[in-house]
PDB file of C-alpha atoms in Angstrom:
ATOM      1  CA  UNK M   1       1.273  30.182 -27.132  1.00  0.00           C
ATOM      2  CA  UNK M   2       3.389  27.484 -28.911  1.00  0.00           C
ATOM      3  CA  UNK M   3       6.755  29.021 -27.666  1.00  0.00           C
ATOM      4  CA  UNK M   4       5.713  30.096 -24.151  1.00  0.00           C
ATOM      5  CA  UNK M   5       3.933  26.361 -23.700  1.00  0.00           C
ATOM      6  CA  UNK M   6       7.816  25.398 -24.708  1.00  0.00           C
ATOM      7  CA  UNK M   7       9.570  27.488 -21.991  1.00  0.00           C
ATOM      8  CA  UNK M   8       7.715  25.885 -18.948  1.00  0.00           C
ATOM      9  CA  UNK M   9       8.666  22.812 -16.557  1.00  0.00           C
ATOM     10  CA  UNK M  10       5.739  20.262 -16.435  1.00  0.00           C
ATOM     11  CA  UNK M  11       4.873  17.733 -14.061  1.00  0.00           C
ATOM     12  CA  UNK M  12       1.888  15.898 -13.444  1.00  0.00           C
ATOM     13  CA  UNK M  13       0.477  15.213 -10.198  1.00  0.00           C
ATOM     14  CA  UNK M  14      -2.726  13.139  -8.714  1.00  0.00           C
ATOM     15  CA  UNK M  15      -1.804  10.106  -9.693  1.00  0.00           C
ATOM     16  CA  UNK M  16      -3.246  10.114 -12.901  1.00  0.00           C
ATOM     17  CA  UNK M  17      -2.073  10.903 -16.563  1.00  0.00           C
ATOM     18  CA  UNK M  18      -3.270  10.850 -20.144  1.00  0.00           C
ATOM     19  CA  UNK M  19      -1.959   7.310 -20.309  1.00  0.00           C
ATOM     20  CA  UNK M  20      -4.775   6.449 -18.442  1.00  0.00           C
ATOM     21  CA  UNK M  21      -7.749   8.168 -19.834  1.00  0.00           C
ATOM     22  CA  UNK M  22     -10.677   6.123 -20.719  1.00  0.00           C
ATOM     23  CA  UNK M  23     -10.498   4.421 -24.238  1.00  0.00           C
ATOM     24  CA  UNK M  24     -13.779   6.186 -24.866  1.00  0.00           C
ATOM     25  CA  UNK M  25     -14.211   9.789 -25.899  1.00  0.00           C
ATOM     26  CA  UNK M  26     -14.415  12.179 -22.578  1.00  0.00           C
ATOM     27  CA  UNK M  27     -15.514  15.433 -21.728  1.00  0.00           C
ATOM     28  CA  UNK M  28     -12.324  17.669 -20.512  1.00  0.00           C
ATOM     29  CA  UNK M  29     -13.577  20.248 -17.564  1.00  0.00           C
ATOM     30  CA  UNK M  30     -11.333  22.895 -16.806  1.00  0.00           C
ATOM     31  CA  UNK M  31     -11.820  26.760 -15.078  1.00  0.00           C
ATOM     32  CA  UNK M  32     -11.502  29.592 -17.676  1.00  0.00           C
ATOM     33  CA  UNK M  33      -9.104  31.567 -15.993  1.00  0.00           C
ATOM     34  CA  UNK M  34      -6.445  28.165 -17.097  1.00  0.00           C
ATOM     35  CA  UNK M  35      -7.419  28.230 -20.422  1.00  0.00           C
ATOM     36  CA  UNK M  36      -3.766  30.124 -21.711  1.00  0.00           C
ATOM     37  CA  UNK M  37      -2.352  26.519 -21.732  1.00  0.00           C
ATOM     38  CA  UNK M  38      -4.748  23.624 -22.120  1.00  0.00           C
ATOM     39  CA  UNK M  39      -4.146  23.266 -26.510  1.00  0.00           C
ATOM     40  CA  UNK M  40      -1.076  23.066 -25.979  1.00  0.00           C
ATOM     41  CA  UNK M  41      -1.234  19.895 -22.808  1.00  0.00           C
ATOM     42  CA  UNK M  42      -3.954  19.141 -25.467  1.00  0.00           C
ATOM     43  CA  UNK M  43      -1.550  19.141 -28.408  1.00  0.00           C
ATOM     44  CA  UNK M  44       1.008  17.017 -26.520  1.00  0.00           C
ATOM     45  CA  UNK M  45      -0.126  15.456 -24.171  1.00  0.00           C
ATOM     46  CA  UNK M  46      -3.893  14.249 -25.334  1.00  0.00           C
ATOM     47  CA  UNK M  47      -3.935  14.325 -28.788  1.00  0.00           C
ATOM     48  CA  UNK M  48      -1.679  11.324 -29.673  1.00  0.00           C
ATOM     49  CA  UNK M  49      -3.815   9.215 -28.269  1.00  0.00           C
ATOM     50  CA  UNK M  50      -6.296   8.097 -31.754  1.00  0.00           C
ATOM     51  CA  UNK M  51      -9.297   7.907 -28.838  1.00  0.00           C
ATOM     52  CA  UNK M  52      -8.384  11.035 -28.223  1.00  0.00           C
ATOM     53  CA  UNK M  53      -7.149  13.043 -31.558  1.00  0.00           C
ATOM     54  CA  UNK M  54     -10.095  14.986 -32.104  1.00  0.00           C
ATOM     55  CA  UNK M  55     -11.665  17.846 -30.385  1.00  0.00           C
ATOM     56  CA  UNK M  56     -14.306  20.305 -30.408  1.00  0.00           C
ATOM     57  CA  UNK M  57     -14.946  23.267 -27.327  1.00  0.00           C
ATOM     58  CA  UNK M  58     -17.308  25.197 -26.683  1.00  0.00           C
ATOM     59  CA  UNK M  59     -16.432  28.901 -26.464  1.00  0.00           C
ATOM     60  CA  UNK M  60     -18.904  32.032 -25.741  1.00  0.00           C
ATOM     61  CA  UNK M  61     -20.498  33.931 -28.427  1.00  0.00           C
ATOM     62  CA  UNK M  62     -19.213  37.231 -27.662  1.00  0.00           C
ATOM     63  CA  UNK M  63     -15.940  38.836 -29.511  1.00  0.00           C
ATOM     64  CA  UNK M  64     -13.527  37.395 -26.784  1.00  0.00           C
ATOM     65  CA  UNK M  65     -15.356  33.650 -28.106  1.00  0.00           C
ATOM     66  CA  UNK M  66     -14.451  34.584 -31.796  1.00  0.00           C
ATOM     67  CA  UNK M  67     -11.062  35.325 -30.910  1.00  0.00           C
ATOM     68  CA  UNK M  68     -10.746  31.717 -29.251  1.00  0.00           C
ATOM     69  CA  UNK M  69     -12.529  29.775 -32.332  1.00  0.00           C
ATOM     70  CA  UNK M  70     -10.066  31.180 -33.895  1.00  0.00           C
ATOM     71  CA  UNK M  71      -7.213  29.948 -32.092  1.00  0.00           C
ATOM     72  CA  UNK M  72      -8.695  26.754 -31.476  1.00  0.00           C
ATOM     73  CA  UNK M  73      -9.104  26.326 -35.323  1.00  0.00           C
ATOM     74  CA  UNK M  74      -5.263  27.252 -35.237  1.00  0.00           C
ATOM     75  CA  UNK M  75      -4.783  24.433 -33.200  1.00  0.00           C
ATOM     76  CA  UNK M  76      -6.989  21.618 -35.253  1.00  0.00           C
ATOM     77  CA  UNK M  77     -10.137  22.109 -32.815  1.00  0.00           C
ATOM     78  CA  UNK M  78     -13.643  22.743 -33.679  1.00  0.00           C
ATOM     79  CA  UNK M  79     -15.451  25.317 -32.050  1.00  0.00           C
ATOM     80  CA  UNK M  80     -18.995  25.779 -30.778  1.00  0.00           C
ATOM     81  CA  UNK M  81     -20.493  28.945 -30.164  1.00  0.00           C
ATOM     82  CA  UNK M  82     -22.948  29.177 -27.312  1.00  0.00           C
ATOM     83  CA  UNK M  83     -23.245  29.745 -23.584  1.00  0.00           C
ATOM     84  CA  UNK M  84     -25.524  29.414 -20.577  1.00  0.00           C
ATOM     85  CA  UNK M  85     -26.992  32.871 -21.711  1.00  0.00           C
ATOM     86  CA  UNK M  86     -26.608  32.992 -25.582  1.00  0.00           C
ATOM     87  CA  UNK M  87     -27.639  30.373 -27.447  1.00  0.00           C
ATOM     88  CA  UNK M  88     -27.436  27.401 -24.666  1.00  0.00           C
ATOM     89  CA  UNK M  89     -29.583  24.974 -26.014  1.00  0.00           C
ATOM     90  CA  UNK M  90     -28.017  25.075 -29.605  1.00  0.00           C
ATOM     91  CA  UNK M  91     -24.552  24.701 -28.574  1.00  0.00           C
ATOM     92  CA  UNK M  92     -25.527  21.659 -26.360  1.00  0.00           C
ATOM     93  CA  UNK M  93     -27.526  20.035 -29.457  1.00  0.00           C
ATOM     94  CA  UNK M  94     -24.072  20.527 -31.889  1.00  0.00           C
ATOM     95  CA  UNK M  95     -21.499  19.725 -29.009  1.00  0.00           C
ATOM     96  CA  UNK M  96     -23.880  16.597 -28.936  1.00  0.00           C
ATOM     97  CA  UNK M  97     -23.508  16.091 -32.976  1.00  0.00           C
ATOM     98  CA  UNK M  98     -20.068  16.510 -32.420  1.00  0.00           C
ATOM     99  CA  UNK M  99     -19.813  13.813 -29.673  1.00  0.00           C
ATOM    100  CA  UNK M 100     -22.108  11.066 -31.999  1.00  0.00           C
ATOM    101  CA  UNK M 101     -19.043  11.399 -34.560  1.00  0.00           C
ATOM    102  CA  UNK M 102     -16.120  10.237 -32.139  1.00  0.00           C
ATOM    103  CA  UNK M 103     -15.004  13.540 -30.710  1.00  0.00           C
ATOM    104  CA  UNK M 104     -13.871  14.486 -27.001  1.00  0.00           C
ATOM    105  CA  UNK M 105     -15.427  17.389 -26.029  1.00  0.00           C
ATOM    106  CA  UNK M 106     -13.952  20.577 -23.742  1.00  0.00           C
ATOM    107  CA  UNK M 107     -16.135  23.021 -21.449  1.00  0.00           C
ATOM    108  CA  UNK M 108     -15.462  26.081 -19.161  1.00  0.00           C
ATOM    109  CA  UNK M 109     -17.737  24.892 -16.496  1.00  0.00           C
ATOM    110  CA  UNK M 110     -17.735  28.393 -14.373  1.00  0.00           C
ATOM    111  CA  UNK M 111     -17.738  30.301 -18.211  1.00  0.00           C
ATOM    112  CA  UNK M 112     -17.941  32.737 -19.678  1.00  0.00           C
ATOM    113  CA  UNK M 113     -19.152  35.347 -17.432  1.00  0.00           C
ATOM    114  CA  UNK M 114     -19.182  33.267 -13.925  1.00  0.00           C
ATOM    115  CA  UNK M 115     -19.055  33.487 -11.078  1.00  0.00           C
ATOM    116  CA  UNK M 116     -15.583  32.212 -11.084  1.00  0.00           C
ATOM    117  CA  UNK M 117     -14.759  28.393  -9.636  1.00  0.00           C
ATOM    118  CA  UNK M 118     -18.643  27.609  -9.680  1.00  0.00           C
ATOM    119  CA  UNK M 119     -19.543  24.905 -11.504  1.00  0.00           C
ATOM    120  CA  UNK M 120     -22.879  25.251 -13.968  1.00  0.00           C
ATOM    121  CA  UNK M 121     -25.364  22.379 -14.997  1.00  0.00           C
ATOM    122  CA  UNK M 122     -24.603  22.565 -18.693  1.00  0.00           C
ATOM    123  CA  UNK M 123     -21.532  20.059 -18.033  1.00  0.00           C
ATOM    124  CA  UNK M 124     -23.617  17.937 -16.155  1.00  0.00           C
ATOM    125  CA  UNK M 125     -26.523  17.788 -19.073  1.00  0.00           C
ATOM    126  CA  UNK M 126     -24.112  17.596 -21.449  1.00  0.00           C
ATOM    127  CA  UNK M 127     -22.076  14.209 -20.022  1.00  0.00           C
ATOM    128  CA  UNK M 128     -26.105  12.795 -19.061  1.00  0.00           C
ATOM    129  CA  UNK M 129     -27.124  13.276 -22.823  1.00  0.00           C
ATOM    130  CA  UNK M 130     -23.790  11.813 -24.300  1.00  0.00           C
ATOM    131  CA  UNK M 131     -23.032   9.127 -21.867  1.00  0.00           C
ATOM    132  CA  UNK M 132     -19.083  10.363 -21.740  1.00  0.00           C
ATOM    133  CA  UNK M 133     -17.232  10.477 -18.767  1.00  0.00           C
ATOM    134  CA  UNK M 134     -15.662  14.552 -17.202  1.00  0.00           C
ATOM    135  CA  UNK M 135     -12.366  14.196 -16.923  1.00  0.00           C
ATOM    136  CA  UNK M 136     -11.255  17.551 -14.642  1.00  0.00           C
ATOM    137  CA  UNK M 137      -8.284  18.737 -15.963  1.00  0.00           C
ATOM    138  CA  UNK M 138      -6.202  21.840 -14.077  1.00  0.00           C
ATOM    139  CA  UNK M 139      -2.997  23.000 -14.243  1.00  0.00           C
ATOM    140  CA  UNK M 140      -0.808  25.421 -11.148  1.00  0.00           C
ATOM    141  CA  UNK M 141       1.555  27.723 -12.347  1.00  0.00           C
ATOM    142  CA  UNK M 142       4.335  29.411 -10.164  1.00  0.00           C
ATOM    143  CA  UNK M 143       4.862  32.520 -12.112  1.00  0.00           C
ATOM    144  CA  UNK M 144       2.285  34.014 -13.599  1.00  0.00           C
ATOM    145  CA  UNK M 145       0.114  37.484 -14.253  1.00  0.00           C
ATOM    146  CA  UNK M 146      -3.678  37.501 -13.425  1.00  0.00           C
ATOM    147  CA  UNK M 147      -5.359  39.866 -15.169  1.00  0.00           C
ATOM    148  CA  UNK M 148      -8.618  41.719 -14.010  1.00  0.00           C
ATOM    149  CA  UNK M 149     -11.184  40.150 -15.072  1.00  0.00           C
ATOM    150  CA  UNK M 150     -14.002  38.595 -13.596  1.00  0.00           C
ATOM    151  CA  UNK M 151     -11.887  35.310 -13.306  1.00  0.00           C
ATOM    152  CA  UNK M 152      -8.674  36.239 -12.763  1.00  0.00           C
ATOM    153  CA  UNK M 153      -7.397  34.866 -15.731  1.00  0.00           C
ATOM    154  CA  UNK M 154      -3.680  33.507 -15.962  1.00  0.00           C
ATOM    155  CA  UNK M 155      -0.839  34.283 -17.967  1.00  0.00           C
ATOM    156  CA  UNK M 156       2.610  32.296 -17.562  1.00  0.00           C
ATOM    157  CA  UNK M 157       5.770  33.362 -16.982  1.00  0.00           C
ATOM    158  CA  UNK M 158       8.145  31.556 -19.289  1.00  0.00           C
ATOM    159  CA  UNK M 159      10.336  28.939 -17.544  1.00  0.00           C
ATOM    160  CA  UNK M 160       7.829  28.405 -14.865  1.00  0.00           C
ATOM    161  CA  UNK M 161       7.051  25.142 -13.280  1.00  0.00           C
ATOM    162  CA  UNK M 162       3.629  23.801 -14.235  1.00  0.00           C
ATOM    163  CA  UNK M 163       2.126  21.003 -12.083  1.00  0.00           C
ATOM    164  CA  UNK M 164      -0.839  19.404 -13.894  1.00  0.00           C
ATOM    165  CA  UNK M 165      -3.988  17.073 -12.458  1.00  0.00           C
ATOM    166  CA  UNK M 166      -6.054  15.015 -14.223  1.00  0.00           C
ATOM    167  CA  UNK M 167      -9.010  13.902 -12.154  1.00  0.00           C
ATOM    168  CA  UNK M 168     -10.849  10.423 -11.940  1.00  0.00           C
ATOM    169  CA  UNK M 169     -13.688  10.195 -14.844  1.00  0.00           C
ATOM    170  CA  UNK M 170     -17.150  11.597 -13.441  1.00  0.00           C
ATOM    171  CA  UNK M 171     -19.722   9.509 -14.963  1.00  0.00           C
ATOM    172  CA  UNK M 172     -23.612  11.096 -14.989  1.00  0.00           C
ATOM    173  CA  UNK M 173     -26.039   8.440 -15.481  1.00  0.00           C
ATOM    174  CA  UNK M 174     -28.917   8.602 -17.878  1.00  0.00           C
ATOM    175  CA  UNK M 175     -31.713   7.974 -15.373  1.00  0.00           C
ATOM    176  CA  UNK M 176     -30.237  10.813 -12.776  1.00  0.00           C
ATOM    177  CA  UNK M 177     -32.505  13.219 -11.009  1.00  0.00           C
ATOM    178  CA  UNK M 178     -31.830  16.701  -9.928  1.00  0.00           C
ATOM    179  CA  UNK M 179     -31.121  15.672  -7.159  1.00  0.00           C
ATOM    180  CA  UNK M 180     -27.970  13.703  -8.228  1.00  0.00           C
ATOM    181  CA  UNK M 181     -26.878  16.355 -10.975  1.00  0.00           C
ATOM    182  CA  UNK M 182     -26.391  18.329  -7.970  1.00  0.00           C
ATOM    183  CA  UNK M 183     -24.310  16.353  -6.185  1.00  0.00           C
ATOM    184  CA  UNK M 184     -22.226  15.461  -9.176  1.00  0.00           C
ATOM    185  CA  UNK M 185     -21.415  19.036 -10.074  1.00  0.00           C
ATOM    186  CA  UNK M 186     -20.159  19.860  -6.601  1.00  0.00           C
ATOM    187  CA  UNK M 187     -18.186  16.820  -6.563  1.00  0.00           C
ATOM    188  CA  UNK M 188     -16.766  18.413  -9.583  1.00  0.00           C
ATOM    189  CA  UNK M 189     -16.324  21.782  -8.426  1.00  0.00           C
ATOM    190  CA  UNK M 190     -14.389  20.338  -5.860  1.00  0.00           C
ATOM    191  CA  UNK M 191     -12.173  17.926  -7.533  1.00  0.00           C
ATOM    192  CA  UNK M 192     -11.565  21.022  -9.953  1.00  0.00           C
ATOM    193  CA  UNK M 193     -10.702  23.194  -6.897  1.00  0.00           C
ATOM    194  CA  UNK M 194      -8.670  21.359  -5.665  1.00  0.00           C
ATOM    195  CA  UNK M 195      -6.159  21.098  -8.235  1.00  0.00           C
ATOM    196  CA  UNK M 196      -6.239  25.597  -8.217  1.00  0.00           C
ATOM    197  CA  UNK M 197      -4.487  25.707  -4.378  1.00  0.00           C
ATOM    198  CA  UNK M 198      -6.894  28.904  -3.813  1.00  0.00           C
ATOM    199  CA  UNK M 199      -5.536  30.515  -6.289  1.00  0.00           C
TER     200      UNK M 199
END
């Protein structure tokens, strides 16, 4: 991942870059099918940053999760096992842990199984529970193979151009109803969307 992460032209676009993140601990959001590259933008683009030097993700509990923890560990990130259908509740309740001792936290909001580009309510809960902001993170490669699965997921090309967006922060407030958890997940989906071009 390391070497093909080193091969590729980046640029970031939207006005915003890790420079500016919050001086707080944040919540990264990001589709699944983009997840080839995020440790390493992580790794050198996030991490230096002591608000931001520590991590922990949540990844599914099936055997594609275990082979993730294990390259998350790889890259200095603690995993958490869980999803909306296997053991939801207790990966929200140690992502929380996890957030009460300083670390940023990073979710597959349309994961694991889909559908793909639709954002769930566990990102929502999760940022009303901790108080941290979403920052939506995607990334647009040129060159690329999609596999087929369910989301389409991307490999890159090496030497391809990759144009990265960091969205605003997306703050959930404590007292929020349904209502508003609502709205704030589709303004997700679509700041998230947006940064895909369709594809």
């Amino acid at each position: 991942m390391r070497l093909l992460a080193g091969t590729l032209r980046y640029r970031v676009t939207g006005g915003r870059d890790s420079a500016t993140f919050p001086e707080e601990p944040v919540i990264f959001a990001l589709w699944h099918n983009r997840l080839c590259l995020c440790m390493k933008v992580y790794e050198g683009m996030v991490r230096p940053q002591p608000t931001h030097d520590r991590l922990a993700a949540l990844t599914s509990a099936s055997k594609d999760g275990a082979l993730l923890s294990t390259i998350l560990q790889n890259f200095g990130v603690q995993p958490v096992r869980g999803s909306s259908s296997r053991r939801g509740g207790q990966a929200l309740l140690e992502l929380t842990s996890w957030a009460g001792r300083g670390y940023n936290l990073a979710v597959t909001p349309d994961g694991p199984r889909g559908p793909r580009y639709v954002v769930q309510e566990g990102v929502i809960a999760l940022a009303q529970v901790t108080g941290m902001p979403i920052i939506p993170y995607s990334c647009q490669v040129d060159w690329k193979i999609r596999v087929k699965s369910w989301d389409r997921f991307q490999i890159p090309l090496p030497f391809s151009r990759c144009e990265m967006t960091f969205g605003e922060p997306i703050r959930v407030p404590r007292e929020a109803t349904n209502e508003d958890r609502a709205q704030l997940g589709e303004h997700l989906q679509d700041v998230l969307l947006a940064g895909t071009r369709g594809e």
